[in-house]
Amino acid sequence: MQAQPRLQEIRLVTVDLGYWDSRLLNILQKVSEYCADREYRLYMDDLPTGIRRLLDLGSAVAERKGARRSDRRFSFLYRTGETAIAVWQECLRFTEFAGELVLSFWRLIRGRASFRRDDFFSLLQAAGPEALPIVSLIAILVGAVLAFVGAVQLQMFGAEIYVANLVTLGSLREMGAMMTAIIMAGRTGSAYAAQLGSMQVNHEIDALKTFGISIIDFLVLPRMLALLIMLPLLTLWADLLGIIGGLMVSVLVLDLSLLEYVVQSRESVGWEDLTVGLIKSVLFAIVIAMSGCLRGLQSGRDSAAVGKATTSAMVTAILLIVVWDAITTILFNLLDF
């Protein structure tokens, strides 16, 4: 039996070709890919010049990896394992970055880490005074809402006076530090990621490395120090305004006097409650600065990558804030602190 000759080449002939549009280009592209997969020679010399020019432009840039949707279906177990591996790798990257920061702090103590003083003061201003308006507004509203929600329940038992306890204790131990940290994560942490991501796009970080300048010492350390200084101060300010917000609701809605609210607030808390909030604010500052700077340094070389890094920094910081808040709250309760 005689074997059939193997197809070796395909020639496209465009006889009587009139109007054409992008659909023809799409078909020709698929034909070209089909021939390339099967090692057929494809001749398109007879095509109009405009079509050949557009096809050449389409093949001039390599297709982006992962641009097409994969037809493979992965099981739930596979996706779970893949996610677990990604989370583990992310934890390793954060641990490595934290170690580099610790070494940078040690170099700073020994006088071997250097950064520009003007940049540091600009970062202090951006992380502190410029954040006061939004922190003040949110703190007052959170204190007022906390007092109003508590008052609705406490009025049933004639215990309106304990609204002061609820607002003061909640602000000092939890809400003041946490709400301030979330605001700063969305405002300052994302700004850090955008700044460092833009420097990646403009190759400024590569230039600093070429000159032998430590990126951690020169870019990350001043941002970390700025947040470590300013976030506890903003937390104290938010605590005060949260208590004032509760005072406004108590006086205007519950008919409590100013003196009653102040005395009850003072008797319900101690210095340890204020200390708990400040300890949390320091931890939150570290989390926000690390998330923003790490995502910025991991950014790609285009504008889309900078936007993705900014979003990732904010989401990571808020997630870690909630996690660390839960951990520290449980620990302080176990230690009866």
XYZ file of C-alpha atoms in Angstrom:
337
model
C 0.000 0.000 0.000
C 1.457 3.334 -1.038
C 1.930 5.892 1.767
C 0.269 9.248 1.443
C 2.709 12.132 0.917
C 3.203 14.250 4.034
C 2.003 17.836 3.910
C 5.012 20.132 4.005
C 3.908 23.596 2.983
C 0.829 25.791 2.755
C 0.503 28.771 0.432
C -2.177 31.392 0.969
C -3.627 32.823 -2.237
C -5.893 35.858 -2.031
C -7.684 35.871 -5.340
C -10.608 38.296 -5.525
C -10.004 39.436 -1.951
C -12.084 42.532 -1.390
C -13.029 43.991 1.972
C -11.259 42.569 5.026
C -11.130 43.442 8.714
C -9.601 42.237 11.971
C -11.419 38.907 11.741
C -9.207 37.934 8.806
C -6.104 38.822 10.808
C -7.323 36.663 13.666
C -7.855 33.693 11.335
C -4.432 34.168 9.721
C -2.786 34.318 13.125
C -4.391 31.010 14.107
C -3.319 29.461 10.782
C 0.237 30.653 11.392
C 0.280 29.118 14.881
C -1.193 25.874 13.518
C 1.531 25.600 10.884
C 4.270 26.440 13.377
C 3.094 23.694 15.747
C 3.169 21.092 12.952
C 6.335 22.379 11.263
C 4.578 23.323 8.034
C 6.042 26.059 5.859
C 3.543 28.864 5.429
C 3.844 31.224 2.471
C 1.982 34.519 2.729
C 3.758 36.424 -0.041
C 0.544 36.790 -2.031
C -1.261 38.567 0.802
C -1.814 42.311 0.534
C 0.962 44.474 1.958
C -1.295 45.884 4.680
C -2.166 42.442 6.007
C 1.465 41.281 6.055
C 2.537 44.463 7.812
C -0.086 44.059 10.548
C 0.849 40.406 11.051
C 4.511 41.372 11.378
C 3.613 43.988 13.973
C 1.573 41.453 15.918
C 4.451 38.970 16.045
C 7.162 41.557 16.765
C 6.478 41.482 20.537
C 6.562 38.152 22.311
C 3.336 37.037 23.935
C 3.246 37.787 27.648
C 3.616 34.713 29.802
C 0.348 33.743 31.422
C -1.715 36.032 29.183
C -3.892 33.187 27.965
C -6.246 31.338 30.199
C -5.064 27.851 30.931
C -7.389 25.038 29.953
C -6.001 22.780 32.659
C -8.284 22.046 35.585
C -6.591 21.671 38.933
C -8.117 19.923 41.896
C -8.991 21.636 45.147
C -6.155 19.783 46.894
C -3.656 21.008 44.302
C -4.779 24.629 44.636
C -4.682 24.368 48.436
C -1.129 23.058 48.354
C -0.068 25.720 45.884
C -1.529 28.435 48.109
C 0.174 26.979 51.181
C 3.536 26.991 49.406
C 3.022 30.608 48.311
C 2.153 31.657 51.866
C 5.197 29.841 53.232
C 7.482 31.530 50.693
C 5.955 34.887 51.595
C 6.656 34.247 55.282
C 10.270 33.424 54.434
C 10.618 36.663 52.471
C 9.183 38.681 55.357
C 11.526 36.936 57.802
C 14.534 37.647 55.606
C 13.481 41.278 55.229
C 13.020 41.581 58.997
C 16.530 40.216 59.525
C 17.960 42.798 57.132
C 16.137 45.535 59.044
C 17.531 44.316 62.372
C 21.048 44.434 60.936
C 20.339 47.905 59.579
C 19.235 49.084 63.033
C 22.432 47.641 64.482
C 24.493 49.524 61.902
C 22.580 52.689 62.790
C 23.396 52.250 66.482
C 27.066 51.777 65.609
C 26.988 54.842 63.349
C 27.545 52.931 60.106
C 24.103 53.378 58.557
C 23.492 56.674 56.807
C 20.559 58.374 55.128
C 19.725 61.927 54.171
C 18.459 63.992 57.077
C 16.210 66.144 54.873
C 14.476 63.040 53.523
C 13.945 61.754 57.053
C 12.288 64.979 58.192
C 10.085 64.965 55.089
C 9.013 61.416 55.926
C 8.299 62.479 59.513
C 6.076 65.288 58.298
C 4.230 63.035 55.846
C 3.661 60.324 58.465
C 2.732 62.705 61.276
C 1.339 66.239 60.885
C -0.090 65.617 57.418
C -2.032 62.619 58.740
C -3.603 64.505 61.657
C -6.814 65.641 59.896
C -7.945 62.196 58.726
C -6.863 60.517 61.981
C -8.728 63.137 64.013
C -11.929 62.771 62.020
C -11.946 58.968 62.164
C -11.070 58.889 65.877
C -13.910 61.227 66.861
C -16.427 59.321 64.754
C -15.311 55.926 66.075
C -15.549 57.162 69.662
C -19.002 58.599 69.032
C -20.254 55.428 67.332
C -18.831 53.259 70.108
C -20.588 55.379 72.725
C -23.885 55.405 70.850
C -23.927 51.631 70.297
C -23.055 51.011 73.936
C -25.654 53.502 75.136
C -28.457 51.717 73.283
C -27.779 48.543 75.272
C -26.820 50.088 78.615
C -29.959 52.243 78.731
C -32.015 49.058 79.099
C -30.385 48.483 82.494
C -30.108 52.100 83.591
C -26.308 51.908 83.361
C -25.641 54.812 81.004
C -22.741 55.963 83.153
C -20.723 52.921 82.032
C -20.590 54.277 78.489
C -17.538 56.196 79.698
C -15.874 52.924 80.727
C -16.652 51.335 77.371
C -15.346 54.205 75.263
C -12.242 54.958 77.321
C -11.136 51.365 77.751
C -11.908 50.488 74.134
C -10.057 53.516 72.797
C -6.926 53.065 74.899
C -6.514 49.316 74.476
C -7.936 48.632 71.019
C -9.653 51.148 68.794
C -7.185 54.020 69.031
C -4.152 52.015 67.948
C -5.989 49.791 65.488
C -7.940 52.485 63.634
C -4.874 54.723 63.430
C -2.821 51.831 62.078
C -5.420 50.969 59.436
C -5.537 54.605 58.325
C -1.752 54.756 58.116
C -1.631 51.454 56.231
C -3.918 52.864 53.557
C -2.252 56.255 53.533
C 1.436 55.891 54.369
C 2.129 52.201 53.744
C 0.729 52.361 50.233
C 2.664 55.593 49.634
C 5.906 53.830 50.571
C 5.140 51.042 48.107
C 4.337 53.545 45.351
C 7.504 55.560 45.993
C 9.832 52.569 45.958
C 7.955 51.012 43.041
C 8.400 54.199 41.006
C 12.087 54.148 41.845
C 12.211 50.600 40.496
C 10.576 51.702 37.254
C 13.022 54.602 36.854
C 16.021 52.355 37.724
C 16.929 54.606 40.651
C 17.325 51.635 42.985
C 19.674 49.975 40.488
C 21.716 53.178 40.409
C 21.990 53.220 44.206
C 23.147 49.599 44.203
C 25.715 50.437 41.530
C 27.186 53.113 43.813
C 27.379 50.569 46.641
C 24.637 52.216 48.730
C 22.586 49.910 50.939
C 18.925 50.061 49.919
C 17.806 49.018 53.403
C 19.861 51.716 55.133
C 19.142 54.502 52.666
C 15.476 53.915 51.767
C 13.809 51.499 54.188
C 15.330 52.488 57.541
C 14.236 56.172 57.495
C 10.684 55.169 56.605
C 10.626 52.639 59.418
C 11.953 55.192 61.920
C 9.426 57.803 60.791
C 6.507 55.459 61.442
C 7.983 54.197 64.717
C 8.105 57.773 65.982
C 4.843 59.091 64.598
C 2.387 56.203 64.930
C 2.511 56.050 68.768
C 2.032 59.830 68.897
C -0.908 59.618 66.508
C -2.317 56.801 68.629
C -2.231 59.008 71.737
C -3.993 61.744 69.784
C -6.597 59.272 68.490
C -7.178 57.974 72.037
C -7.897 61.483 73.263
C -10.232 62.333 70.389
C -12.031 59.001 70.684
C -12.767 59.762 74.340
C -13.955 63.234 73.344
C -16.253 61.680 70.716
C -17.772 59.466 73.396
C -18.093 62.496 75.663
C -20.096 64.365 73.027
C -22.587 61.516 72.692
C -22.823 61.027 76.458
C -23.507 64.695 77.149
C -25.835 65.355 74.214
C -27.754 62.056 74.119
C -27.509 60.509 77.589
C -27.666 63.769 79.570
C -24.512 62.912 81.506
C -22.515 65.802 82.884
C -18.951 66.516 81.811
C -17.654 65.862 85.316
C -19.434 62.495 85.589
C -17.959 61.321 82.304
C -14.422 62.446 83.171
C -14.466 60.909 86.660
C -15.916 57.617 85.422
C -13.372 57.463 82.603
C -10.480 58.110 84.966
C -11.592 55.400 87.384
C -12.091 52.780 84.673
C -8.567 52.723 83.223
C -4.978 52.670 84.394
C -1.548 53.259 82.970
C -1.326 49.633 81.862
C -4.238 50.194 79.455
C -2.417 53.100 77.835
C 0.759 51.013 77.673
C -1.044 48.199 75.869
C -2.211 50.582 73.152
C 1.265 52.056 72.718
C 2.878 48.613 72.472
C 0.383 47.687 69.775
C 1.073 50.927 67.905
C 4.803 50.134 67.796
C 4.091 46.655 66.408
C 1.667 48.098 63.864
C 4.252 50.678 62.759
C 6.772 47.911 62.076
C 4.179 45.906 60.136
C 3.092 48.878 58.005
C 6.621 49.990 57.149
C 7.765 46.466 56.332
C 4.746 45.746 54.129
C 4.999 49.010 52.207
C 8.757 48.892 51.666
C 8.913 45.185 50.827
C 6.113 45.393 48.263
C 7.702 48.468 46.745
C 11.074 46.760 46.389
C 9.346 43.706 44.864
C 7.574 45.848 42.262
C 8.051 45.250 38.561
C 9.229 47.712 35.938
C 5.916 49.070 34.645
C 3.067 51.226 35.910
C 0.723 48.265 36.330
C 3.249 46.587 38.628
C 3.476 49.739 40.755
C -0.295 49.797 41.184
C -0.307 46.116 42.073
C 2.468 46.635 44.624
C 0.574 49.527 46.196
C -2.594 47.480 46.562
C -0.675 44.476 47.856
C 1.107 46.612 50.457
C -2.152 47.966 51.838
C -3.865 44.572 51.931
C -0.852 42.883 53.537
C -0.488 45.591 56.169
C -4.168 45.545 57.160
C -4.178 41.741 57.328
C -1.095 41.671 59.555
C -2.489 44.460 61.730
C -5.600 42.421 62.475
C -3.562 39.257 63.073
C -1.109 40.941 65.442
C -3.913 42.739 67.230
C -5.621 39.427 67.928
C -2.372 37.800 69.080
C -1.384 40.646 71.410
C -4.896 40.947 72.851
C -4.935 37.256 73.751
C -1.423 37.427 75.212
C -2.183 40.475 77.357
C -5.342 38.840 78.660
C -3.463 35.638 79.502
C -0.825 37.695 81.313
C -3.573 39.660 83.093
C -2.073 42.905 81.816
